[in-house]
PDB file of C-alpha atoms in Angstrom:
ATOM      1  CA  MET A  29    -150.832 -70.098  94.804  1.00  0.00           C
ATOM      2  CA  PRO A  30    -150.541 -73.902  95.115  1.00  0.00           C
ATOM      3  CA  THR A  31    -147.254 -75.493  94.147  1.00  0.00           C
ATOM      4  CA  LEU A  32    -147.004 -78.033  91.338  1.00  0.00           C
ATOM      5  CA  ARG A  33    -146.739 -80.829  93.898  1.00  0.00           C
ATOM      6  CA  GLN A  34    -149.913 -79.622  95.641  1.00  0.00           C
ATOM      7  CA  ARG A  35    -151.729 -79.492  92.306  1.00  0.00           C
ATOM      8  CA  LEU A  36    -150.537 -82.996  91.482  1.00  0.00           C
ATOM      9  CA  ASP A  37    -151.705 -84.215  94.900  1.00  0.00           C
ATOM     10  CA  THR A  38    -155.135 -82.806  94.008  1.00  0.00           C
ATOM     11  CA  VAL A  39    -155.052 -84.689  90.692  1.00  0.00           C
ATOM     12  CA  PHE A  40    -154.027 -87.873  92.531  1.00  0.00           C
ATOM     13  CA  LEU A  41    -156.827 -87.368  95.053  1.00  0.00           C
ATOM     14  CA  GLY A  42    -159.374 -86.990  92.243  1.00  0.00           C
ATOM     15  CA  TYR A  43    -157.940 -90.077  90.544  1.00  0.00           C
ATOM     16  CA  PHE A  44    -158.434 -92.240  93.642  1.00  0.00           C
ATOM     17  CA  ILE A  45    -161.867 -90.815  94.504  1.00  0.00           C
ATOM     18  CA  SER A  46    -163.099 -91.461  90.952  1.00  0.00           C
ATOM     19  CA  HIS A  47    -161.451 -94.858  90.772  1.00  0.00           C
ATOM     20  CA  ILE A  48    -163.505 -96.241  93.692  1.00  0.00           C
ATOM     21  CA  PRO A  49    -166.905 -96.211  91.922  1.00  0.00           C
ATOM     22  CA  ILE A  50    -165.300 -97.156  88.576  1.00  0.00           C
ATOM     23  CA  THR A  51    -163.738-100.239  90.156  1.00  0.00           C
ATOM     24  CA  ILE A  52    -166.979-101.254  91.866  1.00  0.00           C
ATOM     25  CA  ALA A  53    -169.392-100.481  88.999  1.00  0.00           C
ATOM     26  CA  VAL A  54    -167.284-101.261  85.930  1.00  0.00           C
ATOM     27  CA  ASP A  55    -163.982-103.013  86.438  1.00  0.00           C
ATOM     28  CA  VAL A  56    -165.114-105.975  88.544  1.00  0.00           C
ATOM     29  CA  LEU A  57    -168.052-106.932  86.294  1.00  0.00           C
ATOM     30  CA  PRO A  58    -166.095-109.464  84.183  1.00  0.00           C
ATOM     31  CA  LEU A  59    -165.283-111.312  87.422  1.00  0.00           C
ATOM     32  CA  LEU A  60    -168.937-111.767  88.398  1.00  0.00           C
ATOM     33  CA  PRO A  61    -171.656-114.132  87.224  1.00  0.00           C
ATOM     34  CA  THR A  62    -174.066-112.313  84.903  1.00  0.00           C
ATOM     35  CA  GLU A  63    -177.033-113.313  87.078  1.00  0.00           C
ATOM     36  CA  ILE A  64    -175.954-111.120  89.988  1.00  0.00           C
ATOM     37  CA  ILE A  65    -175.059-107.996  87.992  1.00  0.00           C
ATOM     38  CA  PRO A  66    -177.777-105.297  88.057  1.00  0.00           C
ATOM     39  CA  GLN A  67    -179.270-104.499  84.646  1.00  0.00           C
ATOM     40  CA  PRO A  68    -177.985-100.881  84.501  1.00  0.00           C
ATOM     41  CA  LEU A  69    -174.415-102.135  85.013  1.00  0.00           C
ATOM     42  CA  LEU A  70    -174.896-104.832  82.364  1.00  0.00           C
ATOM     43  CA  SER A  71    -176.061-102.100  79.990  1.00  0.00           C
ATOM     44  CA  LEU A  72    -172.988-100.032  80.795  1.00  0.00           C
ATOM     45  CA  ASN A  73    -170.779-103.050  80.187  1.00  0.00           C
ATOM     46  CA  ARG A  74    -172.531-103.711  76.885  1.00  0.00           C
ATOM     47  CA  PHE A  75    -171.895-100.087  75.895  1.00  0.00           C
ATOM     48  CA  LEU A  76    -168.191-100.442  76.704  1.00  0.00           C
ATOM     49  CA  THR A  77    -167.769-103.732  74.885  1.00  0.00           C
ATOM     50  CA  THR A  78    -170.086-103.145  71.914  1.00  0.00           C
ATOM     51  CA  THR A  79    -170.161 -99.405  71.224  1.00  0.00           C
ATOM     52  CA  ILE A  80    -166.634 -98.517  72.331  1.00  0.00           C
ATOM     53  CA  GLY A  81    -165.269-101.977  71.502  1.00  0.00           C
ATOM     54  CA  ASP A  82    -163.390-102.708  74.717  1.00  0.00           C
ATOM     55  CA  PRO A  83    -162.133-106.282  74.221  1.00  0.00           C
ATOM     56  CA  PHE A  84    -161.138-106.774  77.863  1.00  0.00           C
ATOM     57  CA  MET A  85    -164.349-106.001  79.726  1.00  0.00           C
ATOM     58  CA  VAL A  86    -166.393-108.754  78.070  1.00  0.00           C
ATOM     59  CA  ILE A  87    -168.497-110.713  80.542  1.00  0.00           C
ATOM     60  CA  ASP A  88    -167.971-114.238  79.215  1.00  0.00           C
ATOM     61  CA  ARG A  89    -166.477-116.981  81.367  1.00  0.00           C
ATOM     62  CA  THR A  90    -165.611-119.021  78.272  1.00  0.00           C
ATOM     63  CA  ARG A  91    -162.997-116.440  77.170  1.00  0.00           C
ATOM     64  CA  THR A  92    -159.848-118.175  78.433  1.00  0.00           C
ATOM     65  CA  ASP A  93    -157.713-115.730  76.424  1.00  0.00           C
ATOM     66  CA  LEU A  94    -158.625-113.044  78.974  1.00  0.00           C
ATOM     67  CA  VAL A  95    -157.473-114.897  82.108  1.00  0.00           C
ATOM     68  CA  TRP A  96    -154.386-112.656  82.329  1.00  0.00           C
ATOM     69  CA  PHE A  97    -156.584-109.534  82.282  1.00  0.00           C
ATOM     70  CA  ARG A  98    -159.072-110.954  84.765  1.00  0.00           C
ATOM     71  CA  SER A  99    -156.199-111.655  87.146  1.00  0.00           C
ATOM     72  CA  LEU A 100    -155.366-107.944  86.955  1.00  0.00           C
ATOM     73  CA  LEU A 101    -159.005-107.133  87.729  1.00  0.00           C
ATOM     74  CA  ALA A 102    -158.883-109.466  90.746  1.00  0.00           C
ATOM     75  CA  CYS A 103    -155.788-107.596  91.985  1.00  0.00           C
ATOM     76  CA  GLU A 104    -157.648-104.333  91.456  1.00  0.00           C
ATOM     77  CA  LEU A 105    -160.571-105.595  93.519  1.00  0.00           C
ATOM     78  CA  PHE A 106    -158.701-107.213  96.403  1.00  0.00           C
ATOM     79  CA  VAL A 107    -155.477-105.166  96.579  1.00  0.00           C
ATOM     80  CA  GLN A 108    -156.043-101.814  94.929  1.00  0.00           C
ATOM     81  CA  LEU A 109    -159.633-101.033  95.965  1.00  0.00           C
ATOM     82  CA  PRO A 110    -158.838-101.141  99.707  1.00  0.00           C
ATOM     83  CA  PHE A 111    -155.731 -99.058  98.988  1.00  0.00           C
ATOM     84  CA  PHE A 112    -157.828 -96.403  97.187  1.00  0.00           C
ATOM     85  CA  PHE A 113    -159.551 -95.545 100.462  1.00  0.00           C
ATOM     86  CA  TYR A 114    -156.212 -95.319 102.277  1.00  0.00           C
ATOM     87  CA  ALA A 115    -154.744 -93.189  99.473  1.00  0.00           C
ATOM     88  CA  VAL A 116    -157.711 -90.794  99.655  1.00  0.00           C
ATOM     89  CA  TRP A 117    -157.166 -90.434 103.393  1.00  0.00           C
ATOM     90  CA  MET A 118    -153.386 -89.899 103.012  1.00  0.00           C
ATOM     91  CA  LEU A 119    -153.822 -87.301 100.278  1.00  0.00           C
ATOM     92  CA  TRP A 120    -156.702 -85.572 102.055  1.00  0.00           C
ATOM     93  CA  THR A 121    -154.714 -85.244 105.284  1.00  0.00           C
ATOM     94  CA  GLY A 122    -151.389 -84.517 103.565  1.00  0.00           C
ATOM     95  CA  SER A 123    -149.704 -87.467 105.270  1.00  0.00           C
ATOM     96  CA  SER A 124    -145.948 -87.512 104.727  1.00  0.00           C
ATOM     97  CA  ARG A 125    -146.206 -91.302 104.332  1.00  0.00           C
ATOM     98  CA  ARG A 126    -148.147 -90.930 101.099  1.00  0.00           C
ATOM     99  CA  HIS A 127    -145.065 -90.754  98.907  1.00  0.00           C
ATOM    100  CA  LEU A 128    -143.807 -94.263  99.647  1.00  0.00           C
ATOM    101  CA  TRP A 129    -147.293 -95.724  99.173  1.00  0.00           C
ATOM    102  CA  LEU A 130    -147.956 -93.741  95.982  1.00  0.00           C
ATOM    103  CA  LEU A 131    -144.566 -94.811  94.634  1.00  0.00           C
ATOM    104  CA  MET A 132    -145.384 -98.490  95.178  1.00  0.00           C
ATOM    105  CA  TYR A 133    -148.884 -98.098  93.747  1.00  0.00           C
ATOM    106  CA  GLY A 134    -147.650 -96.135  90.741  1.00  0.00           C
ATOM    107  CA  VAL A 135    -144.989 -98.711  89.860  1.00  0.00           C
ATOM    108  CA  HIS A 136    -147.463-101.578  90.245  1.00  0.00           C
ATOM    109  CA  VAL A 137    -150.160 -99.982  88.100  1.00  0.00           C
ATOM    110  CA  SER A 138    -147.732 -98.749  85.445  1.00  0.00           C
ATOM    111  CA  THR A 139    -146.384-102.246  84.950  1.00  0.00           C
ATOM    112  CA  THR A 140    -149.897-103.688  84.690  1.00  0.00           C
ATOM    113  CA  MET A 141    -151.148-101.008  82.300  1.00  0.00           C
ATOM    114  CA  ALA A 142    -148.207-101.388  79.917  1.00  0.00           C
ATOM    115  CA  PRO A 143    -149.328-104.835  78.652  1.00  0.00           C
ATOM    116  CA  VAL A 144    -152.955-103.711  78.499  1.00  0.00           C
ATOM    117  CA  LEU A 145    -152.059-100.751  76.286  1.00  0.00           C
ATOM    118  CA  GLY A 146    -149.582-102.867  74.329  1.00  0.00           C
ATOM    119  CA  MET A 147    -152.285-105.431  73.601  1.00  0.00           C
ATOM    120  CA  LEU A 148    -154.739-102.714  72.565  1.00  0.00           C
ATOM    121  CA  MET A 149    -152.287-100.981  70.267  1.00  0.00           C
ATOM    122  CA  PHE A 150    -150.262-103.853  68.814  1.00  0.00           C
ATOM    123  CA  GLY A 151    -151.908-107.127  69.851  1.00  0.00           C
ATOM    124  CA  ASP A 152    -154.241-109.458  68.061  1.00  0.00           C
ATOM    125  CA  VAL A 153    -157.332-107.370  68.828  1.00  0.00           C
ATOM    126  CA  ASN A 154    -159.879-107.235  66.030  1.00  0.00           C
ATOM    127  CA  ARG A 155    -160.385-103.441  66.112  1.00  0.00           C
ATOM    128  CA  SER A 156    -159.916-100.644  63.604  1.00  0.00           C
ATOM    129  CA  CYS A 157    -157.142 -98.108  64.091  1.00  0.00           C
ATOM    130  CA  ASP A 158    -159.698 -95.506  65.228  1.00  0.00           C
ATOM    131  CA  GLU A 159    -161.185 -97.938  67.764  1.00  0.00           C
ATOM    132  CA  ARG A 160    -157.714 -98.790  69.062  1.00  0.00           C
ATOM    133  CA  MET A 161    -156.913 -95.100  69.459  1.00  0.00           C
ATOM    134  CA  ALA A 162    -160.181 -94.417  71.292  1.00  0.00           C
ATOM    135  CA  LEU A 163    -159.586 -97.355  73.628  1.00  0.00           C
ATOM    136  CA  GLY A 164    -155.986 -96.290  74.130  1.00  0.00           C
ATOM    137  CA  ALA A 165    -157.162 -92.800  75.052  1.00  0.00           C
ATOM    138  CA  MET A 166    -159.619 -94.312  77.546  1.00  0.00           C
ATOM    139  CA  TYR A 167    -156.940 -96.457  79.214  1.00  0.00           C
ATOM    140  CA  LEU A 168    -153.980 -94.031  78.900  1.00  0.00           C
ATOM    141  CA  PRO A 169    -154.781 -91.883  81.986  1.00  0.00           C
ATOM    142  CA  TYR A 170    -154.507 -95.071  84.065  1.00  0.00           C
ATOM    143  CA  LEU A 171    -150.884 -95.253  82.941  1.00  0.00           C
ATOM    144  CA  LEU A 172    -149.965 -91.562  82.892  1.00  0.00           C
ATOM    145  CA  ILE A 173    -151.323 -90.584  86.322  1.00  0.00           C
ATOM    146  CA  PRO A 174    -149.596 -93.502  88.098  1.00  0.00           C
ATOM    147  CA  LEU A 175    -146.373 -92.635  86.223  1.00  0.00           C
ATOM    148  CA  ALA A 176    -146.705 -89.082  87.541  1.00  0.00           C
ATOM    149  CA  MET A 177    -147.140 -90.575  91.027  1.00  0.00           C
ATOM    150  CA  VAL A 178    -143.891 -92.489  90.496  1.00  0.00           C
ATOM    151  CA  ALA A 179    -142.009 -89.382  89.393  1.00  0.00           C
ATOM    152  CA  VAL A 180    -143.264 -87.164  92.229  1.00  0.00           C
ATOM    153  CA  SER A 181    -143.059 -89.817  94.920  1.00  0.00           C
ATOM    154  CA  PHE A 182    -139.625 -91.091  93.881  1.00  0.00           C
ATOM    155  CA  THR A 183    -138.327 -87.543  94.072  1.00  0.00           C
ATOM    156  CA  GLU A 184    -139.911 -86.990  97.497  1.00  0.00           C
ATOM    157  CA  CYS A 185    -138.741 -90.365  98.875  1.00  0.00           C
ATOM    158  CA  SER A 186    -135.204 -89.734  97.586  1.00  0.00           C
ATOM    159  CA  ARG A 187    -135.197 -86.290  99.165  1.00  0.00           C
ATOM    160  CA  MET A 188    -136.395 -87.680 102.506  1.00  0.00           C
ATOM    161  CA  LEU A 189    -133.881 -90.526 102.450  1.00  0.00           C
ATOM    162  CA  GLY A 190    -131.095 -88.112 101.585  1.00  0.00           C
ATOM    163  CA  PHE A 191    -132.129 -85.818 104.425  1.00  0.00           C
ATOM    164  CA  ALA A 192    -132.170 -88.752 106.858  1.00  0.00           C
ATOM    165  CA  ALA A 193    -128.743 -89.949 105.676  1.00  0.00           C
ATOM    166  CA  ASP A 194    -127.287 -86.450 105.989  1.00  0.00           C
ATOM    167  CA  LYS A 195    -128.729 -86.149 109.492  1.00  0.00           C
ATOM    168  CA  ARG A 196    -127.179 -89.497 110.492  1.00  0.00           C
ATOM    169  CA  LYS A 197    -123.782 -88.348 109.228  1.00  0.00           C
ATOM    170  CA  LYS A 198    -123.991 -85.218 111.388  1.00  0.00           C
ATOM    171  CA  ASP A 199    -124.937 -87.230 114.490  1.00  0.00           C
TER     172      ASP A 199
END
């Protein structure tokens, strides 16, 4: 039977595999000119922003109030997306290096998701309580899974560092 850590690695693997197409097909759209976005993706974006009421994914270059969020999307595109492929490889192969990388990723994403969720829940977002809760539920896994990565990876990194320190003391 797989251990809890092995099950969590499987969850993390699924997270990164699913995050690749989501980043490419959904998350980067507000960064692009409307003219180059394929119609099916524009329809998906319209669904997110109109039906679900996502205030962040609006494709409108005149929205200067969203510059902070678009900067997070740019980081996702240029920093995180390449990392997703590396994370998939590390998790797939069981690389012992994964814990340090997952720790750094988890801390980074947790600190970027906190203001996003804070804005959705308590900010000046013209949404009903039900809409805020639905949006919060949509964004929450992108905080909780990276926090789990932090917890698991911090524990593993601490254990490895402790083992290395103990070994040095014996030598």
